[in-house]
Coordinates of C-alpha atoms in Angstrom, one line a residue:
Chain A
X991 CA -120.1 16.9 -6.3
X992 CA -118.2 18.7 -9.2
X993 CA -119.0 21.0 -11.7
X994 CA -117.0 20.7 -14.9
X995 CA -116.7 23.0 -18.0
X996 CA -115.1 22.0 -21.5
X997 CA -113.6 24.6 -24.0
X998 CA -114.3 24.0 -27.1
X999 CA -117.8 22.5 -26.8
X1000 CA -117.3 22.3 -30.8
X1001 CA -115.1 22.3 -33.5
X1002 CA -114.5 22.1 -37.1
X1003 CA -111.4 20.9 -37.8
X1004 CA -108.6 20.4 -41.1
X1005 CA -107.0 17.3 -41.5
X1006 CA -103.6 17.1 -40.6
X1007 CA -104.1 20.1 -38.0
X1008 CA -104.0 19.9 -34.0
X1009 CA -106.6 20.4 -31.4
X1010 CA -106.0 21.1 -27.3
X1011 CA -109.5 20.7 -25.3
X1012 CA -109.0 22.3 -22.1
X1013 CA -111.2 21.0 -18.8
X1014 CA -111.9 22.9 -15.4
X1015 CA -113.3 21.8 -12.7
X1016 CA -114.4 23.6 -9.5
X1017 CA -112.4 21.9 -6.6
X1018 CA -109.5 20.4 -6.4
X1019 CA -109.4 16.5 -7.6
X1020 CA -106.6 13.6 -7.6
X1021 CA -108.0 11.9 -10.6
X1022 CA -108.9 13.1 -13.8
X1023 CA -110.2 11.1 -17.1
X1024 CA -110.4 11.5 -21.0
X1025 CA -112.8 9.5 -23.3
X1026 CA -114.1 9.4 -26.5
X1027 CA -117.4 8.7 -27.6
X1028 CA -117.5 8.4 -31.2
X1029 CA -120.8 8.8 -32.8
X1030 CA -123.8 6.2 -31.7
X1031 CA -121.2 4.4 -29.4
X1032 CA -120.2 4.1 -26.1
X1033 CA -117.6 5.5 -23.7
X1034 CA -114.0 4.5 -24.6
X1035 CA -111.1 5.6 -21.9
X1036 CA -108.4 7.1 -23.3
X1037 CA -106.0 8.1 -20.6
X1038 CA -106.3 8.9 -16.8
X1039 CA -104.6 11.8 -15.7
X1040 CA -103.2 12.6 -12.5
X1041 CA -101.2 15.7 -11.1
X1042 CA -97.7 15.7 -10.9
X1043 CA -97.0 12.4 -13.3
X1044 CA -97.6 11.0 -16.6
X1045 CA -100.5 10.2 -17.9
X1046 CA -101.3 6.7 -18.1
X1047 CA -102.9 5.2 -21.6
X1048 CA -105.3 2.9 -22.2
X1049 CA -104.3 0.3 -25.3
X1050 CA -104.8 1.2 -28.7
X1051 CA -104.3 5.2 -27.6
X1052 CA -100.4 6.8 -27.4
X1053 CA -99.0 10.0 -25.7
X1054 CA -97.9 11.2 -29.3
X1055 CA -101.3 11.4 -30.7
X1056 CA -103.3 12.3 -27.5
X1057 CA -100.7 13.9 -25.3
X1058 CA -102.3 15.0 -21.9
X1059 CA -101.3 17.8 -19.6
X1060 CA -102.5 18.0 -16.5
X1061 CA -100.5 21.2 -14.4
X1062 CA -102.5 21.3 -11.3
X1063 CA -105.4 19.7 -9.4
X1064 CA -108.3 21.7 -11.0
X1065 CA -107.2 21.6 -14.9
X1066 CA -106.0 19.2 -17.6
X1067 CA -105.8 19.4 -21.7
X1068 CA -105.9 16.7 -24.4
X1069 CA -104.4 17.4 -27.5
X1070 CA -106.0 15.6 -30.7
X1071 CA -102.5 15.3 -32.7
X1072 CA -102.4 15.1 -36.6
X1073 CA -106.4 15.1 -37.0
X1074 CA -108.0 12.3 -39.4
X1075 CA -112.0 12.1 -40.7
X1076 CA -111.3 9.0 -37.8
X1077 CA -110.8 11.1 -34.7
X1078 CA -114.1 12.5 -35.2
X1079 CA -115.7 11.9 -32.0
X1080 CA -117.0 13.7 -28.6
X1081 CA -114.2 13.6 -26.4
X1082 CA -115.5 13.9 -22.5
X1083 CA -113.1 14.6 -19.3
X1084 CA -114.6 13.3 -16.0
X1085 CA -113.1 13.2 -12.5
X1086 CA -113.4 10.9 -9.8
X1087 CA -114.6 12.5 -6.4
X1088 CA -114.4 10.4 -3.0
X1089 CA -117.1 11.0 -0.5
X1090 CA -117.0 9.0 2.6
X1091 CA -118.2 5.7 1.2
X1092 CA -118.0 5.7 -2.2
X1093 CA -116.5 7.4 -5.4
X1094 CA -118.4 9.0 -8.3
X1095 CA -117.3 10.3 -10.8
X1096 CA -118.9 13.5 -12.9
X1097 CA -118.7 14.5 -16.6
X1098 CA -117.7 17.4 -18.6
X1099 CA -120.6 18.4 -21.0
X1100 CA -118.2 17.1 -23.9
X1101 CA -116.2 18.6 -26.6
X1102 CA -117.8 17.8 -30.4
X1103 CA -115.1 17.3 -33.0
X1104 CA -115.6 17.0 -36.8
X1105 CA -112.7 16.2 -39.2
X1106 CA -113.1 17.4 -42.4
Chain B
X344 CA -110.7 -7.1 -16.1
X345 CA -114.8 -5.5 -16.2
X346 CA -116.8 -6.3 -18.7
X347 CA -121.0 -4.6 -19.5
X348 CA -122.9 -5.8 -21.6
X349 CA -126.4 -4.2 -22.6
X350 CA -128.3 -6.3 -24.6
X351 CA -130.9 -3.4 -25.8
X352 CA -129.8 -1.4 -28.1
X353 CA -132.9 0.3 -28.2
X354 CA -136.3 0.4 -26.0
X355 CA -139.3 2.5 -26.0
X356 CA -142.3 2.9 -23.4
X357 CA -145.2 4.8 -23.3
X358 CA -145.4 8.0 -20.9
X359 CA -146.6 6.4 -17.0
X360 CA -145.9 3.0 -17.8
X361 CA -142.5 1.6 -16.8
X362 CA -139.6 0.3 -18.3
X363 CA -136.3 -2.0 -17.2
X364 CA -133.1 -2.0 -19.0
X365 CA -131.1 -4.9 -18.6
X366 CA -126.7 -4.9 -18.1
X367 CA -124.8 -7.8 -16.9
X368 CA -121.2 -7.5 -16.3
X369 CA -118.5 -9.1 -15.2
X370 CA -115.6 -8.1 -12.3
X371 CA -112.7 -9.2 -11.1
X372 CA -113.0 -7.1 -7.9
X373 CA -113.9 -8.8 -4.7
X374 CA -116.2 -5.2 -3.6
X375 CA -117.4 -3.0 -5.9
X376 CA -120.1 -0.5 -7.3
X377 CA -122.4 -0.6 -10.1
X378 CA -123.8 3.0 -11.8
X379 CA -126.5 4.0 -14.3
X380 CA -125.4 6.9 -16.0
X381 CA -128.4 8.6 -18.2
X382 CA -127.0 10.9 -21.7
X383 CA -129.2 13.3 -23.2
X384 CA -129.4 14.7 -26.3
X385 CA -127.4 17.7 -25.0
X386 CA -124.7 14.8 -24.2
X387 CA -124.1 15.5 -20.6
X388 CA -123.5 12.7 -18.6
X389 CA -125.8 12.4 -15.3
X390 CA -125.4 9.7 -12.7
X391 CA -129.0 8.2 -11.9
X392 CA -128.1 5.3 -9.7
X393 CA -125.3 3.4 -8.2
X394 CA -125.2 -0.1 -6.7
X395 CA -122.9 -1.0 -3.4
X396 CA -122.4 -4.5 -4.5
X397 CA -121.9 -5.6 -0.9
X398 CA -125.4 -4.1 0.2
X399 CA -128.2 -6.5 -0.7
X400 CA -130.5 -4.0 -0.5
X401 CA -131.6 -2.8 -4.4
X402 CA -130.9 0.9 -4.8
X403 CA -133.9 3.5 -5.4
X404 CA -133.9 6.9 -6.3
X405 CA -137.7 8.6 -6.2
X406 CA -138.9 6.2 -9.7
X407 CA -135.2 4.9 -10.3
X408 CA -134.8 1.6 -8.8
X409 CA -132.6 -1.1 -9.7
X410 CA -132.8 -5.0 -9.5
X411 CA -129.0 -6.3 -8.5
X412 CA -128.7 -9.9 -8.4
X413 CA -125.2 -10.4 -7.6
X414 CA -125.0 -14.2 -8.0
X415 CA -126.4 -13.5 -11.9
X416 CA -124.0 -10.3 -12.3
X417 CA -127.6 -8.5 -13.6
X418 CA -128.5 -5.1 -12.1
X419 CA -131.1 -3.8 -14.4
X420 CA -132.3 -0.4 -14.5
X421 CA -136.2 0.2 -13.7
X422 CA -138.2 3.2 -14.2
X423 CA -141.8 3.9 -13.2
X424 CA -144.3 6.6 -14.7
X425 CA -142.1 7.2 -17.4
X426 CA -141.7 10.9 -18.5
X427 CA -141.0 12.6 -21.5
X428 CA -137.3 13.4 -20.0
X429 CA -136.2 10.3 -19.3
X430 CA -135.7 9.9 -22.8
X431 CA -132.1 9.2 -23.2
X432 CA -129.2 6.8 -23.8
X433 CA -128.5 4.9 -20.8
X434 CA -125.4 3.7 -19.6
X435 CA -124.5 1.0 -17.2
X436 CA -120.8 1.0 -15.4
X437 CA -118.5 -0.6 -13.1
X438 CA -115.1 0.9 -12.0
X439 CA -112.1 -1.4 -11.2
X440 CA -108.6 -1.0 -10.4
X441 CA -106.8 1.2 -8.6
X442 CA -107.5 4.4 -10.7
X443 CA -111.4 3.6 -10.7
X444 CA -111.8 3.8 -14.2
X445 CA -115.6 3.0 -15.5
X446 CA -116.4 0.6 -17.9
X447 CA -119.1 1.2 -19.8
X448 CA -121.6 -1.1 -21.6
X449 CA -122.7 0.0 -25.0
X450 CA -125.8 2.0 -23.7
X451 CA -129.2 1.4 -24.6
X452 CA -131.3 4.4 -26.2
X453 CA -134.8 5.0 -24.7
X454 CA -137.7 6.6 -26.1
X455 CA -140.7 7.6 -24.2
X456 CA -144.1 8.0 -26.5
X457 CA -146.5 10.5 -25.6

């Protein structure tokens, strides 16, 4: 399994402004994943993050309004870029673990954003 | 490509009785797996079930138990004795590709009546 902590869990944010969500998690993993979840809806993928490359995005979503770090195995950020009342969402990081048979993959408890 | 589709938006039961959510999807992988992922109120994402698609065996998990018909691409979600706390949006998801990213159906919202 892996346990996964968010920072911020929410935020009030200004238009125009810039927001990093940072996401720990307590072992080492190879794949990481952003998503949004804007309100009522489902889960939307953003980007996957691994160590040591580029992220890779999903359509519709670009490095210069979500850029992604991801410096070592147990950390990555997203950056909201240039905030609109539109980004307003809950943004989620998860990881994919492997056991012996199967992956799974476990959620962060989520970052709440508000654009005002 | 995967595609889930959940055709409840919305389901209640009353407390004991039982209830099944229903997700079909669609896969372009030859072997895969199949998840229920339950969202509280407080938003965190818990995996309930998953779903070897090459076992024909249906998954349970104490009064989570799934019916997979792989022919049909259905694997609905059944739970028994209802409580309280199973009140939730429910997810249903299958990875694909190399990077195992989940697609998600659009999640069906349960309420459980006292």
């Amino acid at each position: 399994s892996a346990v996964i902590s968010q920072k911020p869990s929410r935020d009030i944010c200004q238009r125009g402004t810039s927001l990093t969500i940072q996401c720990q998690v307590d072992s080492q993993v190879t794949m990481m994943f952003w998503y949004r979840q804007q309100p009522g809806q489902s889960l939307t993928l953003i980007a996957t993050a691994n160590q040591g490359s580029e992220a890779t995005y999903e359509s519709g979503f670009v490095i210069d309004k979500f850029p992604i770090s991801r410096p070592n195995l147990t950390f990555s950020t997203l950056t909201v870029s240039n905030m609109s009342p539109e980004d307003s969402s809950i943004y989620l990081c998860s990881v994919d673990v492997v056991s012996s048979s199967y992956n799974e993959q476990f959620f962060g408890p989520g970052t709440r954003l508000t654009v005002l | 490509a995967q595609t889930v589709t959940q055709s409840q938006p919305e389901m209640s039961v009353q407390e004991a009785e039982t209830v099944t959510l229903s997700c079909t999807y669609d896969t372009s992988e030859s072997d895969y797996y199949l998840f229920w992922y339950k969202q509280p109120p407080s938003r965190q994402m818990i995996l309930v079930i998953r779903q070897e698609a090459y076992k024909q065996q249906n998954a349970t998990e104490n009064r989570f138990s799934v019916n997979f018909q792989k022919a049909a691409k259905s694997f609905s979600l059944k739970i028994s004795d209802s409580q309280l706390g199973d009140a939730a949006m429910y997810f249903c998801a299958t990875p694909g590709g190399s990077n195992y990213k989940l697609t998600f159906g659009k999640g069906t919202l349960l309420t459980v009546n006292p």
